[in-house]
């Protein structure tokens, strides 16, 4: 039915609403109430209904297509690491890469083990350790980094209602023992400059933002647009940085499964334990999918399947 056209980048050749409807049908048919596990190590996440499914596409031409629960807000969790990395690169420039690497870690996202050997320099900005250093950079740069991040998210998504989920924030602030350990450990090596509590507050704030699939797809359109947000024409970041953020998403954006993701999906992507995944087709579009049950690596099980089907049906992978 949906075989990829010769030139997949020409969107007029795709029936995007039809493709989304087909993916939704396939995903709902595959839904198995026993498969995958909704994250519960943050207690407030455990109560999210597991059968939710939404998907949205935002094209560089300004069109938005969506299906299912694409308008239902959820906890964006680690997807926020893309946006904070963008702001931190703007604030610190390439000097940021002296404090955070850009190699896959090969370890779980909240692991402490590498930090000991690598003297408090996290492997990449998308594991928790790296995101804590990025949060530290934002704290040093902005008088009110929470307000700066919120303004960025609202502007990029076009939704002035984006805000923090109090219950998730409190839940994680109380139970985020690993992140508390990570921040203290990094600080002991001198790679966190600000008070550990302030860094953690900002990190938990970014994770507790509530957005829906449409907001999130729109929020990363600048990464499809070579750093420029279509519509407003605002330059969000340089061409070089947007290319590099996409590269780090491809190699490190889906926890310890980035190889599998490149193999099956073939797009730069960033997932979060709330069950959302954003992905970018450079020069064409950005998208977001949401389904709460996670696989054993922490990626949305059906979200990954939906993206795999999207690239198979459209031919829009980077490879
Ligand atoms: N707030 C979560 C944590 O730090 C984010 C994890 C994620 O989405 O990858 O554990």
mmCIF file of C-alpha atoms and ligand atoms in Angstrom:
data_model
loop_
_atom_site.group_PDB
_atom_site.id
_atom_site.type_symbol
_atom_site.label_atom_id
_atom_site.label_comp_id
_atom_site.label_asym_id
_atom_site.label_seq_id
_atom_site.Cartn_x
_atom_site.Cartn_y
_atom_site.Cartn_z
ATOM 1 C CA UNK A 1 0.000 0.000 0.000
ATOM 2 C CA UNK A 2 2.498 2.596 1.179
ATOM 3 C CA UNK A 3 5.600 1.789 -0.841
ATOM 4 C CA UNK A 4 8.342 4.446 -0.648
ATOM 5 C CA UNK A 5 8.435 6.768 -3.684
ATOM 6 C CA UNK A 6 11.567 7.340 -5.783
ATOM 7 C CA UNK A 7 12.298 10.656 -4.160
ATOM 8 C CA UNK A 8 11.104 10.263 -0.583
ATOM 9 C CA UNK A 9 12.084 13.849 0.298
ATOM 10 C CA UNK A 10 9.301 15.186 -1.920
ATOM 11 C CA UNK A 11 6.482 15.185 0.633
ATOM 12 C CA UNK A 12 3.792 15.665 -2.010
ATOM 13 C CA UNK A 13 4.434 12.024 -2.899
ATOM 14 C CA UNK A 14 3.394 10.789 0.554
ATOM 15 C CA UNK A 15 -0.063 10.410 2.003
ATOM 16 C CA UNK A 16 1.096 11.371 5.501
ATOM 17 C CA UNK A 17 -2.370 11.237 7.159
ATOM 18 C CA UNK A 18 -2.917 7.799 5.600
ATOM 19 C CA UNK A 19 0.510 6.603 6.743
ATOM 20 C CA UNK A 20 -0.168 7.774 10.315
ATOM 21 C CA UNK A 21 -3.579 6.062 10.323
ATOM 22 C CA UNK A 22 -1.997 2.807 9.113
ATOM 23 C CA UNK A 23 0.700 3.007 11.786
ATOM 24 C CA UNK A 24 -1.892 3.645 14.489
ATOM 25 C CA UNK A 25 -3.912 0.594 13.369
ATOM 26 C CA UNK A 26 -0.806 -1.574 13.320
ATOM 27 C CA UNK A 27 0.349 -0.348 16.722
ATOM 28 C CA UNK A 28 -3.058 -0.865 18.330
ATOM 29 C CA UNK A 29 -3.235 -4.372 16.835
ATOM 30 C CA UNK A 30 0.175 -5.182 18.339
ATOM 31 C CA UNK A 31 -0.622 -3.739 21.738
ATOM 32 C CA UNK A 32 -0.211 -6.442 24.340
ATOM 33 C CA UNK A 33 -1.092 -5.471 27.890
ATOM 34 C CA UNK A 34 1.716 -7.689 29.189
ATOM 35 C CA UNK A 35 4.533 -6.425 26.996
ATOM 36 C CA UNK A 36 6.837 -3.626 28.096
ATOM 37 C CA UNK A 37 6.851 -1.894 31.446
ATOM 38 C CA UNK A 38 5.682 1.624 32.242
ATOM 39 C CA UNK A 39 8.513 3.345 34.168
ATOM 40 C CA UNK A 40 7.789 3.155 37.889
ATOM 41 C CA UNK A 41 11.116 4.121 39.457
ATOM 42 C CA UNK A 42 9.653 7.628 39.422
ATOM 43 C CA UNK A 43 6.484 6.730 41.352
ATOM 44 C CA UNK A 44 4.228 9.319 39.663
ATOM 45 C CA UNK A 45 5.003 7.915 36.186
ATOM 46 C CA UNK A 46 3.606 4.499 37.095
ATOM 47 C CA UNK A 47 -0.014 5.692 36.967
ATOM 48 C CA UNK A 48 0.060 6.730 33.267
ATOM 49 C CA UNK A 49 -2.402 4.544 31.256
ATOM 50 C CA UNK A 50 -0.265 2.095 29.303
ATOM 51 C CA UNK A 51 -2.563 1.883 26.247
ATOM 52 C CA UNK A 52 -2.018 5.518 25.247
ATOM 53 C CA UNK A 53 -0.650 6.023 21.732
ATOM 54 C CA UNK A 54 -0.055 9.255 19.852
ATOM 55 C CA UNK A 55 2.095 10.346 16.938
ATOM 56 C CA UNK A 56 2.679 13.716 15.247
ATOM 57 C CA UNK A 57 4.639 14.971 12.261
ATOM 58 C CA UNK A 58 5.701 18.610 11.775
ATOM 59 C CA UNK A 59 6.989 19.406 8.293
ATOM 60 C CA UNK A 60 9.348 22.198 7.318
ATOM 61 C CA UNK A 61 6.506 23.604 5.204
ATOM 62 C CA UNK A 62 4.581 24.218 8.411
ATOM 63 C CA UNK A 63 2.085 21.359 8.143
ATOM 64 C CA UNK A 64 1.269 19.220 11.171
ATOM 65 C CA UNK A 65 -0.314 15.763 11.000
ATOM 66 C CA UNK A 66 -1.257 13.686 14.015
ATOM 67 C CA UNK A 67 -3.140 10.601 15.197
ATOM 68 C CA UNK A 68 -4.398 9.066 18.418
ATOM 69 C CA UNK A 69 -3.459 10.721 21.695
ATOM 70 C CA UNK A 70 -1.155 13.243 20.027
ATOM 71 C CA UNK A 71 -2.777 16.118 21.941
ATOM 72 C CA UNK A 72 -2.504 14.483 25.369
ATOM 73 C CA UNK A 73 0.354 15.936 27.444
ATOM 74 C CA UNK A 74 2.857 13.560 29.038
ATOM 75 C CA UNK A 75 6.117 13.791 30.959
ATOM 76 C CA UNK A 76 8.854 14.531 28.443
ATOM 77 C CA UNK A 77 11.680 13.327 30.721
ATOM 78 C CA UNK A 78 14.955 12.888 28.814
ATOM 79 C CA UNK A 79 13.651 14.336 25.556
ATOM 80 C CA UNK A 80 14.391 17.667 27.262
ATOM 81 C CA UNK A 81 18.114 16.839 27.010
ATOM 82 C CA UNK A 82 18.005 17.851 23.331
ATOM 83 C CA UNK A 83 16.706 21.301 24.156
ATOM 84 C CA UNK A 84 19.055 21.925 27.085
ATOM 85 C CA UNK A 85 22.006 20.798 24.959
ATOM 86 C CA UNK A 86 21.005 23.352 22.316
ATOM 87 C CA UNK A 87 20.843 26.132 24.921
ATOM 88 C CA UNK A 88 24.105 25.076 26.576
ATOM 89 C CA UNK A 89 25.990 25.024 23.261
ATOM 90 C CA UNK A 90 24.706 28.500 22.641
ATOM 91 C CA UNK A 91 25.859 29.565 26.122
ATOM 92 C CA UNK A 92 29.237 27.836 26.366
ATOM 93 C CA UNK A 93 30.144 27.286 22.709
ATOM 94 C CA UNK A 94 32.360 24.363 21.772
ATOM 95 C CA UNK A 95 34.074 24.583 25.178
ATOM 96 C CA UNK A 96 31.129 22.488 26.372
ATOM 97 C CA UNK A 97 32.762 19.471 24.710
ATOM 98 C CA UNK A 98 35.664 19.692 27.150
ATOM 99 C CA UNK A 99 33.221 18.929 29.953
ATOM 100 C CA UNK A 100 31.006 16.357 28.208
ATOM 101 C CA UNK A 101 31.973 13.790 25.570
ATOM 102 C CA UNK A 102 30.028 12.602 22.549
ATOM 103 C CA UNK A 103 30.554 8.857 22.556
ATOM 104 C CA UNK A 104 27.893 6.268 23.329
ATOM 105 C CA UNK A 105 28.348 5.029 26.866
ATOM 106 C CA UNK A 106 27.427 1.373 26.415
ATOM 107 C CA UNK A 107 25.991 1.557 29.942
ATOM 108 C CA UNK A 108 22.508 2.352 31.273
ATOM 109 C CA UNK A 109 21.525 6.037 31.182
ATOM 110 C CA UNK A 110 21.790 6.471 34.938
ATOM 111 C CA UNK A 111 25.014 4.527 35.478
ATOM 112 C CA UNK A 112 27.813 5.816 37.701
ATOM 113 C CA UNK A 113 30.563 3.384 36.759
ATOM 114 C CA UNK A 114 32.360 5.178 33.906
ATOM 115 C CA UNK A 115 32.594 8.439 35.793
ATOM 116 C CA UNK A 116 35.147 7.066 38.219
ATOM 117 C CA UNK A 117 37.653 6.091 35.476
ATOM 118 C CA UNK A 118 36.864 9.100 33.339
ATOM 119 C CA UNK A 119 37.335 11.650 36.115
ATOM 120 C CA UNK A 120 33.828 13.058 36.170
ATOM 121 C CA UNK A 121 33.612 13.768 32.411
ATOM 122 C CA UNK A 122 30.352 12.123 31.256
ATOM 123 C CA UNK A 123 30.452 10.207 27.989
ATOM 124 C CA UNK A 124 27.705 12.257 26.306
ATOM 125 C CA UNK A 125 25.039 14.891 27.051
ATOM 126 C CA UNK A 126 22.141 12.437 26.763
ATOM 127 C CA UNK A 127 23.004 10.187 29.682
ATOM 128 C CA UNK A 128 21.940 11.600 33.045
ATOM 129 C CA UNK A 129 25.506 12.458 34.085
ATOM 130 C CA UNK A 130 25.998 14.516 30.909
ATOM 131 C CA UNK A 131 22.646 16.250 31.268
ATOM 132 C CA UNK A 132 23.561 17.271 34.823
ATOM 133 C CA UNK A 133 26.726 18.957 33.527
ATOM 134 C CA UNK A 134 24.641 20.656 30.814
ATOM 135 C CA UNK A 135 22.238 21.874 33.536
ATOM 136 C CA UNK A 136 25.221 23.240 35.444
ATOM 137 C CA UNK A 137 26.302 25.211 32.351
ATOM 138 C CA UNK A 138 22.807 26.716 32.075
ATOM 139 C CA UNK A 139 22.859 27.670 35.767
ATOM 140 C CA UNK A 140 26.158 29.489 35.311
ATOM 141 C CA UNK A 141 24.925 31.284 32.218
ATOM 142 C CA UNK A 142 21.336 32.353 32.982
ATOM 143 C CA UNK A 143 20.013 34.324 35.958
ATOM 144 C CA UNK A 144 16.855 32.233 35.762
ATOM 145 C CA UNK A 145 17.590 29.076 33.759
ATOM 146 C CA UNK A 146 14.150 27.534 34.424
ATOM 147 C CA UNK A 147 12.467 30.578 32.908
ATOM 148 C CA UNK A 148 14.884 30.525 29.953
ATOM 149 C CA UNK A 149 14.195 26.853 29.284
ATOM 150 C CA UNK A 150 10.452 27.309 29.637
ATOM 151 C CA UNK A 151 10.478 30.255 27.226
ATOM 152 C CA UNK A 152 12.518 28.179 24.762
ATOM 153 C CA UNK A 153 10.078 25.250 24.969
ATOM 154 C CA UNK A 154 7.021 27.481 24.600
ATOM 155 C CA UNK A 155 8.470 29.340 21.661
ATOM 156 C CA UNK A 156 9.734 26.256 19.843
ATOM 157 C CA UNK A 157 6.469 24.337 20.333
ATOM 158 C CA UNK A 158 4.167 27.328 19.809
ATOM 159 C CA UNK A 159 2.311 26.324 22.983
ATOM 160 C CA UNK A 160 2.258 28.910 25.771
ATOM 161 C CA UNK A 161 0.723 26.337 28.139
ATOM 162 C CA UNK A 162 3.842 24.176 28.393
ATOM 163 C CA UNK A 163 4.691 23.864 32.069
ATOM 164 C CA UNK A 164 5.965 21.661 34.848
ATOM 165 C CA UNK A 165 4.021 18.689 36.181
ATOM 166 C CA UNK A 166 4.156 19.286 39.934
ATOM 167 C CA UNK A 167 3.450 15.680 40.885
ATOM 168 C CA UNK A 168 6.220 14.271 38.694
ATOM 169 C CA UNK A 169 8.630 16.960 39.855
ATOM 170 C CA UNK A 170 7.986 16.266 43.530
ATOM 171 C CA UNK A 171 8.068 12.519 42.969
ATOM 172 C CA UNK A 172 11.441 12.643 41.257
ATOM 173 C CA UNK A 173 12.896 15.212 43.612
ATOM 174 C CA UNK A 174 12.088 12.831 46.489
ATOM 175 C CA UNK A 175 13.165 9.588 44.865
ATOM 176 C CA UNK A 176 15.953 10.568 42.456
ATOM 177 C CA UNK A 177 18.680 8.937 44.513
ATOM 178 C CA UNK A 178 20.855 7.998 41.551
ATOM 179 C CA UNK A 179 20.752 11.473 40.104
ATOM 180 C CA UNK A 180 21.582 12.938 43.504
ATOM 181 C CA UNK A 181 24.534 10.544 43.706
ATOM 182 C CA UNK A 182 25.646 11.391 40.143
ATOM 183 C CA UNK A 183 25.550 15.142 40.735
ATOM 184 C CA UNK A 184 27.569 14.870 43.951
ATOM 185 C CA UNK A 185 30.067 12.531 42.314
ATOM 186 C CA UNK A 186 30.615 14.851 39.333
ATOM 187 C CA UNK A 187 30.940 17.822 41.650
ATOM 188 C CA UNK A 188 33.671 15.958 43.569
ATOM 189 C CA UNK A 189 35.692 15.971 40.306
ATOM 190 C CA UNK A 190 35.035 19.686 39.818
ATOM 191 C CA UNK A 191 32.918 19.246 36.680
ATOM 192 C CA UNK A 192 29.882 20.796 38.369
ATOM 193 C CA UNK A 193 30.427 24.381 39.496
ATOM 194 C CA UNK A 194 27.115 25.308 41.073
ATOM 195 C CA UNK A 195 25.414 24.010 44.201
ATOM 196 C CA UNK A 196 24.392 20.420 43.641
ATOM 197 C CA UNK A 197 20.830 21.099 44.823
ATOM 198 C CA UNK A 198 20.385 23.882 42.286
ATOM 199 C CA UNK A 199 21.650 21.637 39.476
ATOM 200 C CA UNK A 200 19.281 18.856 40.528
ATOM 201 C CA UNK A 201 16.331 21.237 40.773
ATOM 202 C CA UNK A 202 16.926 22.389 37.209
ATOM 203 C CA UNK A 203 17.447 18.838 35.929
ATOM 204 C CA UNK A 204 14.237 17.596 37.579
ATOM 205 C CA UNK A 205 12.418 20.675 36.260
ATOM 206 C CA UNK A 206 13.352 19.883 32.647
ATOM 207 C CA UNK A 207 12.362 16.214 33.058
ATOM 208 C CA UNK A 208 8.985 17.145 34.599
ATOM 209 C CA UNK A 209 7.853 19.358 31.696
ATOM 210 C CA UNK A 210 4.535 18.226 30.212
ATOM 211 C CA UNK A 211 4.094 18.414 26.466
ATOM 212 C CA UNK A 212 2.149 16.494 23.856
ATOM 213 C CA UNK A 213 3.323 14.857 20.616
ATOM 214 C CA UNK A 214 2.398 17.889 18.490
ATOM 215 C CA UNK A 215 4.320 20.247 20.831
ATOM 216 C CA UNK A 216 7.354 17.987 20.824
ATOM 217 C CA UNK A 217 7.408 17.389 17.074
ATOM 218 C CA UNK A 218 7.284 21.156 16.555
ATOM 219 C CA UNK A 219 9.868 21.789 19.273
ATOM 220 C CA UNK A 220 12.642 20.010 17.342
ATOM 221 C CA UNK A 221 11.773 21.311 13.875
ATOM 222 C CA UNK A 222 14.874 23.509 13.964
ATOM 223 C CA UNK A 223 16.965 20.320 13.890
ATOM 224 C CA UNK A 224 15.277 19.342 10.629
ATOM 225 C CA UNK A 225 15.686 22.923 9.380
ATOM 226 C CA UNK A 226 19.473 23.189 9.673
ATOM 227 C CA UNK A 227 19.098 25.253 12.828
ATOM 228 C CA UNK A 228 16.283 27.481 11.592
ATOM 229 C CA UNK A 229 12.731 27.239 12.897
ATOM 230 C CA UNK A 230 10.450 27.249 9.860
ATOM 231 C CA UNK A 231 7.500 29.584 9.944
ATOM 232 C CA UNK A 232 9.111 32.283 12.067
ATOM 233 C CA UNK A 233 12.456 31.907 10.277
ATOM 234 C CA UNK A 234 14.213 32.246 13.634
ATOM 235 C CA UNK A 235 17.747 30.915 13.702
ATOM 236 C CA UNK A 236 17.832 28.764 16.833
ATOM 237 C CA UNK A 237 21.330 27.393 16.399
ATOM 238 C CA UNK A 238 24.007 27.285 13.711
ATOM 239 C CA UNK A 239 23.930 24.791 10.828
ATOM 240 C CA UNK A 240 27.013 23.133 12.249
ATOM 241 C CA UNK A 241 25.517 22.734 15.713
ATOM 242 C CA UNK A 242 22.206 21.431 14.474
ATOM 243 C CA UNK A 243 24.098 18.854 12.374
ATOM 244 C CA UNK A 244 26.109 17.831 15.405
ATOM 245 C CA UNK A 245 23.142 17.617 17.750
ATOM 246 C CA UNK A 246 21.534 15.295 15.194
ATOM 247 C CA UNK A 247 24.745 13.228 15.114
ATOM 248 C CA UNK A 248 24.746 12.850 18.903
ATOM 249 C CA UNK A 249 21.049 11.942 18.821
ATOM 250 C CA UNK A 250 21.808 9.248 16.266
ATOM 251 C CA UNK A 251 24.677 7.742 18.250
ATOM 252 C CA UNK A 252 23.529 8.329 21.854
ATOM 253 C CA UNK A 253 19.861 9.380 21.845
ATOM 254 C CA UNK A 254 18.128 6.099 22.578
ATOM 255 C CA UNK A 255 19.993 4.852 25.641
ATOM 256 C CA UNK A 256 22.001 1.732 25.121
ATOM 257 C CA UNK A 257 20.028 0.802 22.002
ATOM 258 C CA UNK A 258 21.235 3.477 19.584
ATOM 259 C CA UNK A 259 22.780 0.825 17.309
ATOM 260 C CA UNK A 260 19.470 -1.029 17.092
ATOM 261 C CA UNK A 261 17.692 2.252 16.447
ATOM 262 C CA UNK A 262 20.055 3.212 13.636
ATOM 263 C CA UNK A 263 19.534 -0.268 12.188
ATOM 264 C CA UNK A 264 15.738 -0.391 12.406
ATOM 265 C CA UNK A 265 14.746 3.280 12.201
ATOM 266 C CA UNK A 266 17.716 5.169 10.750
ATOM 267 C CA UNK A 267 16.900 8.597 12.173
ATOM 268 C CA UNK A 268 18.439 10.839 14.847
ATOM 269 C CA UNK A 269 16.141 10.350 17.836
ATOM 270 C CA UNK A 270 15.860 11.035 21.558
ATOM 271 C CA UNK A 271 13.695 9.042 23.910
ATOM 272 C CA UNK A 272 12.451 9.595 27.439
ATOM 273 C CA UNK A 273 11.225 7.211 30.138
ATOM 274 C CA UNK A 274 7.776 8.837 29.911
ATOM 275 C CA UNK A 275 7.421 6.797 26.677
ATOM 276 C CA UNK A 276 7.994 9.625 24.200
ATOM 277 C CA UNK A 277 10.519 9.635 21.345
ATOM 278 C CA UNK A 278 11.316 12.585 19.064
ATOM 279 C CA UNK A 279 13.015 11.973 15.720
ATOM 280 C CA UNK A 280 14.344 14.156 12.924
ATOM 281 C CA UNK A 281 14.413 13.708 9.148
ATOM 282 C CA UNK A 282 17.003 16.353 8.235
ATOM 283 C CA UNK A 283 15.743 18.919 5.704
ATOM 284 C CA UNK A 284 12.252 17.432 5.719
ATOM 285 C CA UNK A 285 10.363 17.055 9.002
ATOM 286 C CA UNK A 286 10.430 16.189 12.673
ATOM 287 C CA UNK A 287 8.161 13.814 14.525
ATOM 288 C CA UNK A 288 7.188 12.551 17.932
ATOM 289 C CA UNK A 289 5.604 9.310 19.062
ATOM 290 C CA UNK A 290 4.297 8.365 22.515
ATOM 291 C CA UNK A 291 3.448 4.991 24.032
ATOM 292 C CA UNK A 292 4.264 4.489 27.739
ATOM 293 C CA UNK A 293 5.386 0.812 28.023
ATOM 294 C CA UNK A 294 9.187 0.622 27.733
ATOM 295 C CA UNK A 295 11.549 -2.123 26.613
ATOM 296 C CA UNK A 296 14.399 -3.304 28.818
ATOM 297 C CA UNK A 297 16.681 -0.472 27.577
ATOM 298 C CA UNK A 298 14.139 2.219 28.515
ATOM 299 C CA UNK A 299 12.812 3.058 25.027
ATOM 300 C CA UNK A 300 9.120 3.056 24.195
ATOM 301 C CA UNK A 301 8.475 -0.400 22.759
ATOM 302 C CA UNK A 302 5.670 0.553 20.379
ATOM 303 C CA UNK A 303 7.128 4.013 19.800
ATOM 304 C CA UNK A 304 10.212 2.374 18.317
ATOM 305 C CA UNK A 305 8.010 0.095 16.229
ATOM 306 C CA UNK A 306 5.983 3.064 14.949
ATOM 307 C CA UNK A 307 9.143 4.913 13.874
ATOM 308 C CA UNK A 308 10.448 1.779 12.185
ATOM 309 C CA UNK A 309 7.200 1.495 10.215
ATOM 310 C CA UNK A 310 7.322 5.203 9.354
ATOM 311 C CA UNK A 311 10.765 4.996 7.791
ATOM 312 C CA UNK A 312 9.897 1.743 6.010
ATOM 313 C CA UNK A 313 6.704 3.156 4.513
ATOM 314 C CA UNK A 314 8.166 6.521 3.504
ATOM 315 C CA UNK A 315 11.801 5.684 2.726
ATOM 316 C CA UNK A 316 12.688 8.684 4.908
ATOM 317 C CA UNK A 317 15.656 7.342 6.836
ATOM 318 C CA UNK A 318 19.021 9.085 6.651
ATOM 319 C CA UNK A 319 20.581 5.992 5.092
HETATM 320 N N1 LIG B 1 14.168 11.961 34.963
HETATM 321 C C1 LIG B 1 14.665 10.695 34.494
HETATM 322 C C2 LIG B 1 15.870 10.254 35.258
HETATM 323 O O1 LIG B 1 16.709 11.048 35.499
HETATM 324 C C3 LIG B 1 14.986 10.835 33.037
HETATM 325 C C4 LIG B 1 15.358 9.541 32.451
HETATM 326 C C5 LIG B 1 15.044 9.418 31.016
HETATM 327 O O2 LIG B 1 13.992 9.828 30.530
HETATM 328 O O3 LIG B 1 15.917 8.875 30.335
HETATM 329 O O4 LIG B 1 16.005 9.156 35.650
#
